[in-house]
mmCIF file of C-alpha atoms in Angstrom:
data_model
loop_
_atom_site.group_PDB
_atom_site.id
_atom_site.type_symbol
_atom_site.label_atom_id
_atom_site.label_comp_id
_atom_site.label_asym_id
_atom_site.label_seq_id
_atom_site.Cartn_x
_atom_site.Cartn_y
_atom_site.Cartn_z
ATOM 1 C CA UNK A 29 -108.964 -27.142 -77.913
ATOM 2 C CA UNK A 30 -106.472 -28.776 -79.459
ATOM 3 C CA UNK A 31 -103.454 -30.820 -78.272
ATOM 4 C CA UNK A 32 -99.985 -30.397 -78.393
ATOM 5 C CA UNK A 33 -97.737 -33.192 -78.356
ATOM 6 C CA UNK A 34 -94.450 -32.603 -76.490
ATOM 7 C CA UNK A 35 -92.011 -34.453 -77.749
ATOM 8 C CA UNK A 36 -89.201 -35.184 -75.140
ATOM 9 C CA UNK A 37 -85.628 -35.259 -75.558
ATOM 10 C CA UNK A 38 -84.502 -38.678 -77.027
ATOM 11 C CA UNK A 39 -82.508 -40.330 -74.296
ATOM 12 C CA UNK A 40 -78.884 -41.688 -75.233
ATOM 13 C CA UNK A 41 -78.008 -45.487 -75.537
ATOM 14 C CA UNK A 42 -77.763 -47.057 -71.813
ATOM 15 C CA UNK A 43 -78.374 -49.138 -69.413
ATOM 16 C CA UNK A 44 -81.778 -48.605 -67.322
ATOM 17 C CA UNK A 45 -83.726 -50.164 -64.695
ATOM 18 C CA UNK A 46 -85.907 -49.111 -61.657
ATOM 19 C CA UNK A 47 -84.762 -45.530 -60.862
ATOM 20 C CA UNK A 48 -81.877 -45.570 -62.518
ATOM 21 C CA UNK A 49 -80.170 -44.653 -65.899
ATOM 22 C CA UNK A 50 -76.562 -45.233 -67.076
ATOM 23 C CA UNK A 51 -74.560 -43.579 -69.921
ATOM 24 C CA UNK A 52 -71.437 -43.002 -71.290
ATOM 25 C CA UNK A 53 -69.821 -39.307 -70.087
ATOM 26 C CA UNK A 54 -69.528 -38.337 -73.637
ATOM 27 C CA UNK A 55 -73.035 -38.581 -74.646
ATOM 28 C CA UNK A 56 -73.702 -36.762 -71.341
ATOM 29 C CA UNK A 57 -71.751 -34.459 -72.038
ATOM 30 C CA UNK A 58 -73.076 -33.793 -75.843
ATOM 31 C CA UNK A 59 -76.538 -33.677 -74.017
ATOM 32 C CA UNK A 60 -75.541 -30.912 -71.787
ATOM 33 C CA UNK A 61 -73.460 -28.967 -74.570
ATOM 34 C CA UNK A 62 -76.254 -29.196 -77.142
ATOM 35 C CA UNK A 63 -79.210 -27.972 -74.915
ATOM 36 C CA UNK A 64 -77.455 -25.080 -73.374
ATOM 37 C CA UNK A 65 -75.604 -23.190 -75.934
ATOM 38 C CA UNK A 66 -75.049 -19.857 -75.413
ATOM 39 C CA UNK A 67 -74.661 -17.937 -78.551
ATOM 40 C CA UNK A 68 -72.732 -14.763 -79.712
ATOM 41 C CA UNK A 69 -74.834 -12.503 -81.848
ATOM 42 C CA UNK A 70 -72.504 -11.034 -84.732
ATOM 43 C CA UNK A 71 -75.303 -9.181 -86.328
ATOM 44 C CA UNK A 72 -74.720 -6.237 -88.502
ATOM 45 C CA UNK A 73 -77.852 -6.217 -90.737
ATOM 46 C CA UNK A 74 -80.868 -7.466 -91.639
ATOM 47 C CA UNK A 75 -80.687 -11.198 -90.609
ATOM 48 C CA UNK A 76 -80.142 -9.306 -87.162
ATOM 49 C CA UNK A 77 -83.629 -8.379 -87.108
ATOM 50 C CA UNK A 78 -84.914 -11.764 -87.655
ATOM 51 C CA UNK A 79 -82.397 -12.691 -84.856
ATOM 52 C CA UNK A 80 -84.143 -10.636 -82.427
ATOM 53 C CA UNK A 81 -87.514 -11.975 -83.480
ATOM 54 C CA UNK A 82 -86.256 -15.452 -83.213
ATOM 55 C CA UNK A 83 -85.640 -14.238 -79.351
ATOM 56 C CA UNK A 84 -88.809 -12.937 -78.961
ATOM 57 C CA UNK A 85 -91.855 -14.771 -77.120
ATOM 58 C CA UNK A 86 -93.257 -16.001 -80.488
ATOM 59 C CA UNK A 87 -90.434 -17.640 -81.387
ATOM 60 C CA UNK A 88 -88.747 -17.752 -78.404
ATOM 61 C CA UNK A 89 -85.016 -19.734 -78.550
ATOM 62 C CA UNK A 90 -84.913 -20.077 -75.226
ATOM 63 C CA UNK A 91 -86.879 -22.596 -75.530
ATOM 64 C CA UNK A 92 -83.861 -24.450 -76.598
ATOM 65 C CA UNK A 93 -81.441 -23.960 -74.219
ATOM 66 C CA UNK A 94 -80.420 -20.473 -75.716
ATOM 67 C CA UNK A 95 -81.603 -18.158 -73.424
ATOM 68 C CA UNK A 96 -78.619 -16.331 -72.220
ATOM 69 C CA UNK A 97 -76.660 -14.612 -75.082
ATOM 70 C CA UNK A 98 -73.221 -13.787 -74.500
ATOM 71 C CA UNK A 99 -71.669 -10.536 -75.746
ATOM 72 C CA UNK A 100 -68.121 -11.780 -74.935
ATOM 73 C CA UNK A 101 -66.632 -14.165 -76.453
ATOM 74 C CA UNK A 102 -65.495 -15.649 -73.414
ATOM 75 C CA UNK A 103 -68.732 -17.259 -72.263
ATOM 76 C CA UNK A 104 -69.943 -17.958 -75.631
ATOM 77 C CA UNK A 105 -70.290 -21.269 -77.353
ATOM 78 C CA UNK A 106 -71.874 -20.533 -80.796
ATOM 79 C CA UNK A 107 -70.858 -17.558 -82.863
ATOM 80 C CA UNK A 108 -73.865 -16.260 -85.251
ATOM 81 C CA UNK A 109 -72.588 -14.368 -87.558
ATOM 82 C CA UNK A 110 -75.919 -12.405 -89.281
ATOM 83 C CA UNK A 111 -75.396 -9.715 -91.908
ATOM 84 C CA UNK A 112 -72.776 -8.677 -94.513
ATOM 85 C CA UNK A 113 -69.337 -9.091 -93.232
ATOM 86 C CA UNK A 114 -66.841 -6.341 -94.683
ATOM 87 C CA UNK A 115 -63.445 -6.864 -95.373
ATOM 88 C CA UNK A 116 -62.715 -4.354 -93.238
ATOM 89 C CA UNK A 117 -65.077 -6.302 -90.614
ATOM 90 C CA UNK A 118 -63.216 -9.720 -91.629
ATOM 91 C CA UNK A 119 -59.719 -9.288 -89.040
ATOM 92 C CA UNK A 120 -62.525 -8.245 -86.175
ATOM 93 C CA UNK A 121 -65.025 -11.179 -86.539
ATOM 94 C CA UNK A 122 -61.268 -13.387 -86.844
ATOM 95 C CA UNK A 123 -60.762 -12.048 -83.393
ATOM 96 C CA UNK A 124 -63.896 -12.951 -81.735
ATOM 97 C CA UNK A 125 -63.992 -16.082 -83.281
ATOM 98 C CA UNK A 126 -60.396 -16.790 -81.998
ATOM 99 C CA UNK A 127 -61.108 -15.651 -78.191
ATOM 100 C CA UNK A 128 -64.173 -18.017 -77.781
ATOM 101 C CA UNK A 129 -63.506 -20.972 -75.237
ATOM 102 C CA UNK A 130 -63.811 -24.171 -76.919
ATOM 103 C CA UNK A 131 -65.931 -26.113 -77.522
ATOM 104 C CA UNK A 132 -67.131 -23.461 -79.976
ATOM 105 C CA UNK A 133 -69.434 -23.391 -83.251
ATOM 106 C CA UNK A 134 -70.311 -21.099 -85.708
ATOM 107 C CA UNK A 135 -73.310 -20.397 -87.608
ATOM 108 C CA UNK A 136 -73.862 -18.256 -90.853
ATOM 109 C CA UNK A 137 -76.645 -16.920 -90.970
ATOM 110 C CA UNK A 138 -78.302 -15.673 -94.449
ATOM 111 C CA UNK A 139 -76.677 -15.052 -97.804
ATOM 112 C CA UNK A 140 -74.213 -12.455 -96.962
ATOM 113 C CA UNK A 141 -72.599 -14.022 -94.354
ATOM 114 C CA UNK A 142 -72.989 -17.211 -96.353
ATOM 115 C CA UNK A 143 -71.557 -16.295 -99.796
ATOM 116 C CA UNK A 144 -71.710 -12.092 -99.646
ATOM 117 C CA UNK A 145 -75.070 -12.368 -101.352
ATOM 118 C CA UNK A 146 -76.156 -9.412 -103.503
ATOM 119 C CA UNK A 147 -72.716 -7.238 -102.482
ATOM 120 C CA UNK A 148 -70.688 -8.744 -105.007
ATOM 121 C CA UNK A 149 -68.557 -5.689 -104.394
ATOM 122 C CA UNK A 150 -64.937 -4.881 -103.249
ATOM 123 C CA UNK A 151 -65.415 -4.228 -100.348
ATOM 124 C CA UNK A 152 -67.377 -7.012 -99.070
ATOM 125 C CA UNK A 153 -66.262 -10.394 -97.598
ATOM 126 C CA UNK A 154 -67.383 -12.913 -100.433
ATOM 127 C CA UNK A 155 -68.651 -15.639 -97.255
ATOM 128 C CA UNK A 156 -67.210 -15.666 -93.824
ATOM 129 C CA UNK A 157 -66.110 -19.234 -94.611
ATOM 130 C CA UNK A 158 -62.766 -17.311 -95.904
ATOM 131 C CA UNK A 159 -61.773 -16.095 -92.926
ATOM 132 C CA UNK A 160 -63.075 -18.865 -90.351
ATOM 133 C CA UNK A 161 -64.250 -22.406 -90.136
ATOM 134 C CA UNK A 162 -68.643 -22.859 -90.579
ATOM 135 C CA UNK A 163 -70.514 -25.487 -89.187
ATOM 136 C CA UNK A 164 -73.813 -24.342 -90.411
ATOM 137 C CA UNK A 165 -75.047 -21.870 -93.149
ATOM 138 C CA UNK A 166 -78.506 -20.678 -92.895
ATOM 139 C CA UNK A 167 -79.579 -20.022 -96.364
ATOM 140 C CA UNK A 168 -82.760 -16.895 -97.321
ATOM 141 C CA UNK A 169 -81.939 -13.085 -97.299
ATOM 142 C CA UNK A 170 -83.201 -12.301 -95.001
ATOM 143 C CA UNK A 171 -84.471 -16.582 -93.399
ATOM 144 C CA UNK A 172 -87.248 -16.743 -91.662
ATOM 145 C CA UNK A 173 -87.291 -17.335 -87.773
ATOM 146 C CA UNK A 174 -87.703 -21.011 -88.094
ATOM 147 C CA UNK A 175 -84.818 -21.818 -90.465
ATOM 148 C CA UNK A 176 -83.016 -20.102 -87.669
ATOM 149 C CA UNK A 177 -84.316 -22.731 -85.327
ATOM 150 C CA UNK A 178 -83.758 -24.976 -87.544
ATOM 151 C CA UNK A 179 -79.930 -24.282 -88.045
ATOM 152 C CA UNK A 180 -79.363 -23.759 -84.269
ATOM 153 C CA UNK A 181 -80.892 -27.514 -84.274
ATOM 154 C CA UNK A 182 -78.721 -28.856 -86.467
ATOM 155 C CA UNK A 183 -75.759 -27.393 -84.727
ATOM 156 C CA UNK A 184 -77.243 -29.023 -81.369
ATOM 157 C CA UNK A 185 -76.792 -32.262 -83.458
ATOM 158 C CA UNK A 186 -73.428 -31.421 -84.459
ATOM 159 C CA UNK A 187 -72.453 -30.979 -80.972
ATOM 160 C CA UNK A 188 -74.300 -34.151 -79.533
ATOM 161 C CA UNK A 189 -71.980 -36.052 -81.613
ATOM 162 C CA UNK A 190 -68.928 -34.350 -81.911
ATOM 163 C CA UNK A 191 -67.506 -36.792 -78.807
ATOM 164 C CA UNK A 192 -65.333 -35.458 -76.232
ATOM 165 C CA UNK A 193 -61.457 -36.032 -77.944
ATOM 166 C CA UNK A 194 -62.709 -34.219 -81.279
ATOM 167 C CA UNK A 195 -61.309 -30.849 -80.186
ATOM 168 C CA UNK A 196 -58.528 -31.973 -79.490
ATOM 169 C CA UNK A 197 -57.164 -34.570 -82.312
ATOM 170 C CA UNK A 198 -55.338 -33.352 -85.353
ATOM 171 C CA UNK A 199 -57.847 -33.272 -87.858
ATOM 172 C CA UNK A 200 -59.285 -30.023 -86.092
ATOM 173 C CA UNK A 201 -55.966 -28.471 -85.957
ATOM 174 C CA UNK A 202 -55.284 -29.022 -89.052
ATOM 175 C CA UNK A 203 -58.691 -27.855 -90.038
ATOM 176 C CA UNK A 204 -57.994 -24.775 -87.776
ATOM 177 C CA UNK A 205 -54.317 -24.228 -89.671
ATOM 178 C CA UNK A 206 -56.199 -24.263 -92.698
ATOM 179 C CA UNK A 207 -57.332 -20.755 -91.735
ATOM 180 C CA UNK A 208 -54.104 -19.681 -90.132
ATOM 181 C CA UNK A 209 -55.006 -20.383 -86.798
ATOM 182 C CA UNK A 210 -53.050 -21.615 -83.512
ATOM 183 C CA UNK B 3 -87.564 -42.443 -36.946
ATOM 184 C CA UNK B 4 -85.291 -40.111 -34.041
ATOM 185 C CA UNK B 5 -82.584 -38.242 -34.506
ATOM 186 C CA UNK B 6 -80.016 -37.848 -31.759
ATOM 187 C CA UNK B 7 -79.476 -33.953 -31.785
ATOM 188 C CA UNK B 8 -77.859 -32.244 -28.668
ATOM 189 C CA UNK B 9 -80.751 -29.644 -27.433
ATOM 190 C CA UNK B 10 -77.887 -27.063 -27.082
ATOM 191 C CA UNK B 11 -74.472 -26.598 -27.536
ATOM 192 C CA UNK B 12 -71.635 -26.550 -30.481
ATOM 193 C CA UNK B 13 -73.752 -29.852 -32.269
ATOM 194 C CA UNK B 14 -76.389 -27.596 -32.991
ATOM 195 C CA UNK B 15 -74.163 -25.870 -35.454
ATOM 196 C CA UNK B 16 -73.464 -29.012 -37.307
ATOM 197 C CA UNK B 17 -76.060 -29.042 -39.820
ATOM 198 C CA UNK B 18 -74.420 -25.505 -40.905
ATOM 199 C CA UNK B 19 -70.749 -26.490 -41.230
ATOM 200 C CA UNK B 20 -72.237 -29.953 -43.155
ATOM 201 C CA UNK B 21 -73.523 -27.298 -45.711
ATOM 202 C CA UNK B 22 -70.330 -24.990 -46.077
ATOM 203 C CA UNK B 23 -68.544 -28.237 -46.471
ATOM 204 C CA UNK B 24 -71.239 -29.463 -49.736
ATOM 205 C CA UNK B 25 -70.971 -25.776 -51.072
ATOM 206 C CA UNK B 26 -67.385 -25.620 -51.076
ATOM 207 C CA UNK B 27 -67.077 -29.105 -51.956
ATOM 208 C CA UNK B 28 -69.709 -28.808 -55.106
ATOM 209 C CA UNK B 29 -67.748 -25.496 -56.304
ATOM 210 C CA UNK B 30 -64.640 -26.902 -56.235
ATOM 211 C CA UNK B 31 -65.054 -30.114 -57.954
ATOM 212 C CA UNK B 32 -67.268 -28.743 -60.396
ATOM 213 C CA UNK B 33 -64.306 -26.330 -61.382
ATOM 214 C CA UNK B 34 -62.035 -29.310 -61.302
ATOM 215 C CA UNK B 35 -64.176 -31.264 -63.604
ATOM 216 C CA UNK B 36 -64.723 -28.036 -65.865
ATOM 217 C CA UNK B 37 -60.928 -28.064 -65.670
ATOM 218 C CA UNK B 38 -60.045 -31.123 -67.020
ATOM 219 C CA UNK B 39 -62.693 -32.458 -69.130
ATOM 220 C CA UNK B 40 -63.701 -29.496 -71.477
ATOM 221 C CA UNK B 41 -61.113 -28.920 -74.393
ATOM 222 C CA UNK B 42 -58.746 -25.849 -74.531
ATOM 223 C CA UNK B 43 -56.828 -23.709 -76.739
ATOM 224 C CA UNK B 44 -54.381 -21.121 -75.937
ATOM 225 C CA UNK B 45 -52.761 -19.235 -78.373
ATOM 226 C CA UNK B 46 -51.796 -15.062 -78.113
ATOM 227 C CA UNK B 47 -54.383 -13.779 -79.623
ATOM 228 C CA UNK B 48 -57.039 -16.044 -77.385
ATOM 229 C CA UNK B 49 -55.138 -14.889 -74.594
ATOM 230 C CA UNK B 50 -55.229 -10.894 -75.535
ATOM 231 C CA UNK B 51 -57.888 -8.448 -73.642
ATOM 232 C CA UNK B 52 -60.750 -8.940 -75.366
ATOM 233 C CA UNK B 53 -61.898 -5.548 -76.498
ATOM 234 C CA UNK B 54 -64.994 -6.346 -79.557
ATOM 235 C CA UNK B 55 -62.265 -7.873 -81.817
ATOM 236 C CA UNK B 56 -60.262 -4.399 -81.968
ATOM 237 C CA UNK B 57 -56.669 -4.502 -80.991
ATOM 238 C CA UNK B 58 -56.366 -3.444 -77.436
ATOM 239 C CA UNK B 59 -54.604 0.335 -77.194
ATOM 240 C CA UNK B 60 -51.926 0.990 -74.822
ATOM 241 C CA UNK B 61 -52.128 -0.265 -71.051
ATOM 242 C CA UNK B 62 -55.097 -0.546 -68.606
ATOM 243 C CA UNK B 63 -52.895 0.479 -65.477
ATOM 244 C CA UNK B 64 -51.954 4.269 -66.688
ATOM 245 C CA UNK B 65 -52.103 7.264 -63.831
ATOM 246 C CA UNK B 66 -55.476 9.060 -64.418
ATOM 247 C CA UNK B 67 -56.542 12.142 -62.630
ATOM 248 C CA UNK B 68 -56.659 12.066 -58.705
ATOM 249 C CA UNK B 69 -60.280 14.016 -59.578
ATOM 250 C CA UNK B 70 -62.237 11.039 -60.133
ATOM 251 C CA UNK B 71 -61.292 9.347 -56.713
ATOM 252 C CA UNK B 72 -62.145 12.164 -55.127
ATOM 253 C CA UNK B 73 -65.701 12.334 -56.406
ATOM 254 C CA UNK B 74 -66.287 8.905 -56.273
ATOM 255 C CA UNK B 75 -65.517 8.798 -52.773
ATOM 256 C CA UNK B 76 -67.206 12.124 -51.572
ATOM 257 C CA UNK B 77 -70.235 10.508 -53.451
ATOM 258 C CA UNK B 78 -69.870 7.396 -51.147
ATOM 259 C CA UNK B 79 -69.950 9.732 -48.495
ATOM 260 C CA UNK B 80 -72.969 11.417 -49.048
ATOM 261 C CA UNK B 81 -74.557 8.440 -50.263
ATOM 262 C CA UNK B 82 -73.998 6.658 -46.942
ATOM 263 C CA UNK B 83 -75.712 9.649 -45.014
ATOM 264 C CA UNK B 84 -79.029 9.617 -47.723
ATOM 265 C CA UNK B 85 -79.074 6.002 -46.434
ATOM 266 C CA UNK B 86 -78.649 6.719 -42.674
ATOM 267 C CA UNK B 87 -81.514 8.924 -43.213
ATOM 268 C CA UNK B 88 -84.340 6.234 -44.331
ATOM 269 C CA UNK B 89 -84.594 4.258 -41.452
ATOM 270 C CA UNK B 90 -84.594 7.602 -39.704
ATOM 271 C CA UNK B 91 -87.403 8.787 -40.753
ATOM 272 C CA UNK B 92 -89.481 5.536 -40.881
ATOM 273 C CA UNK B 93 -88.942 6.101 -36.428
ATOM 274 C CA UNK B 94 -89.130 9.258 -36.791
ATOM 275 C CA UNK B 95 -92.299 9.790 -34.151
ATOM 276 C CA UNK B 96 -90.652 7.172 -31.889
ATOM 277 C CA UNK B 97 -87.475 9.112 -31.661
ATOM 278 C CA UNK B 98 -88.947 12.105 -31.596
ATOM 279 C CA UNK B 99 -86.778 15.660 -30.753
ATOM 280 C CA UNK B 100 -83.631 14.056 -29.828
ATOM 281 C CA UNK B 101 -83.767 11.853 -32.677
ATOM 282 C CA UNK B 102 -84.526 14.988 -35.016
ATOM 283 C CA UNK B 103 -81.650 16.858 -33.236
ATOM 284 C CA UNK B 104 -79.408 14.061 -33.683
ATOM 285 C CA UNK B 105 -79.445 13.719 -36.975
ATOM 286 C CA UNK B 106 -79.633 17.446 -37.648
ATOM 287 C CA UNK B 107 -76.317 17.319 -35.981
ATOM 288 C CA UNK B 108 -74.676 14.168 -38.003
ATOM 289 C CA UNK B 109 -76.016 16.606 -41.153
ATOM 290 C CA UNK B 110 -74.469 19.256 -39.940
ATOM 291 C CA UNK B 111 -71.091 17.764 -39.386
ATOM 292 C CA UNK B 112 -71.182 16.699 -43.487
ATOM 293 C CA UNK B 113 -72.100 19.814 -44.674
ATOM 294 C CA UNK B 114 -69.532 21.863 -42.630
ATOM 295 C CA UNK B 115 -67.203 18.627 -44.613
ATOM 296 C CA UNK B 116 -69.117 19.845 -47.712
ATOM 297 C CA UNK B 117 -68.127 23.403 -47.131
ATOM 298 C CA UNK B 118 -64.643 22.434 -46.544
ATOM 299 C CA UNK B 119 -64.065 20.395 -49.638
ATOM 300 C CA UNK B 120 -65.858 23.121 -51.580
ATOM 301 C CA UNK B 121 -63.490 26.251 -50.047
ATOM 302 C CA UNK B 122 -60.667 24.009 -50.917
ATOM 303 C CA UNK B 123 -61.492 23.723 -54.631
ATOM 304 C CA UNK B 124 -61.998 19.611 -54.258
ATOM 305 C CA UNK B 125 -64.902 19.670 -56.664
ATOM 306 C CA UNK B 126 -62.839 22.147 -59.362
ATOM 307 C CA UNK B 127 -62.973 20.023 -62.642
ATOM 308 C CA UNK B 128 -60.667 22.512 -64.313
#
């Protein structure tokens, strides 16, 4: 039988002794946001598939804090956008984006939601980067599960990090304005 | 170790009211902190219903048919007496005829209701 080596979560910079640990709130906080994002599925084609078996037990995201998918916007903290965004699509996807509760991230997943991939067409959105801000773009067509776990890890990172006045100084407005939003 | 606990009396309720008070108090300043920590952003179209990213049509608070209270209730109604009727009949030997002729008679009040409703056209969806 063979092992497998757990590796537990790296704990933040602090101050420790006998039964005790001591951190700064905002790497707290990043812990807690990181391991328990909830994410939006925006799936409308084929990367949706892998999305489901990147929920399922062989995969299993959960495993990361994502267990509990939120179909409105409200609860949600990561968008995944998965499959070929129309234009027609684009003002919708703008929406949801724009009612999620902040802190809030958003991942593209696979080429069409990357870059439009293949459907170099009219009617298709040439990325969902022109419409609103990406933190992480999950390259393949469609990827495989773990480059899925793999981008919702790096996103985890992004949000360990982030700090607790990012959301709120000007560089993120004016990174929000960029894309015509309040 | 002893613990000084009155053996009857209003102090036994203590340990209780100790726990409403943590409840309350963990709900409330957990929605405090939520309140004032986490970032926010409010503009009007984060603020609109949110109805999958479509724009919302008309108002939620229109008049609707009086039909569908009407149903919904009667189907409280009935539902009520289908539950009345399960712990009936798990004691139904032990309350034997009068309990049979008891509920027979609660029944029979409903559907003489049923009837009623029906002759008056309640159920009509035209």
């Amino acid at each position: 039988m063979s092992t497998i080596d757990i590796k537990p979560e790296n704990k933040p910079e602090g101050l420790e002794g006998a039964g005790f640990f001591a951190t700064s709130l905002e790497k707290v906080v990043g812990l807690a946001r990181a391991n328990s994002l909830w994410p939006l599925p925006f799936a409308t084609s084929c990367c949706g598939i892998e999305f489901m078996a990147t929920m399922a037990s062989h995969y299993d995201l959960s495993r990361f804090g994502s267990e509990r998918l939120s179909f409105s916007p409200r609860q949600a903290d990561l968008l995944m956008v998965m499959g070929t965004i129309s234009k027609k699509l684009a003002p919708v996807l703008r929406q949801v984006y724009e009612q999620m509760a902040e802190p809030k991230w958003v991942l593209s997943m696979g080429a069409c939601a990357s870059s439009g991939g293949i459907f170099d067409t009219y009617s298709v959105l040439q990325g969902i980067d022109r419409v609103i801000p990406v933190d992480v773009y999950i390259p393949g067509c469609p990827p495989r599960p773990e480059q899925v776990l793999d981008g919702i890890l790096k996103i985890q990172e992004l949000s360990k990090s982030e700090g607790l006045r990012m959301r709120n100084s000007p560089e993120y407005k004016a990174k929000l304005a960029l894309y015509g939003i309040e | 170790m002893t613990f000084l606990i009155a053996e009857n009396g209003v102090q036994t309720y203590l340990p209780i009211l100790f726990m409403f008070i943590a409840a309350m108090g963990f709900i409330v300043t957990s929605m405090l902190a939520t309140h004032y920590l986490g970032p926010k952003r409010k503009s009007k179209i984060k603020d609109e219903a949110f109805e999958c990213g479509i724009e919302s049509q008309g108002n939620a608070r229109t008049p609707f048919s009086i039909k569908y209270f009407l149903v919904a209730i009667l189907f409280v109604l009935f539902d009520v007496e289908v539950i009345f009727m399960y712990p009936w009949a798990v004691n139904f030997k032990n309350l034997g005829v009068l309990g049979l002729i008891e509920m027979f008679m609660f029944m029979g009040f409903l559907v003489l209701g049923l009837l009623y409703i029906i002759k008056k056209g309640a159920l009509k969806w035209e």
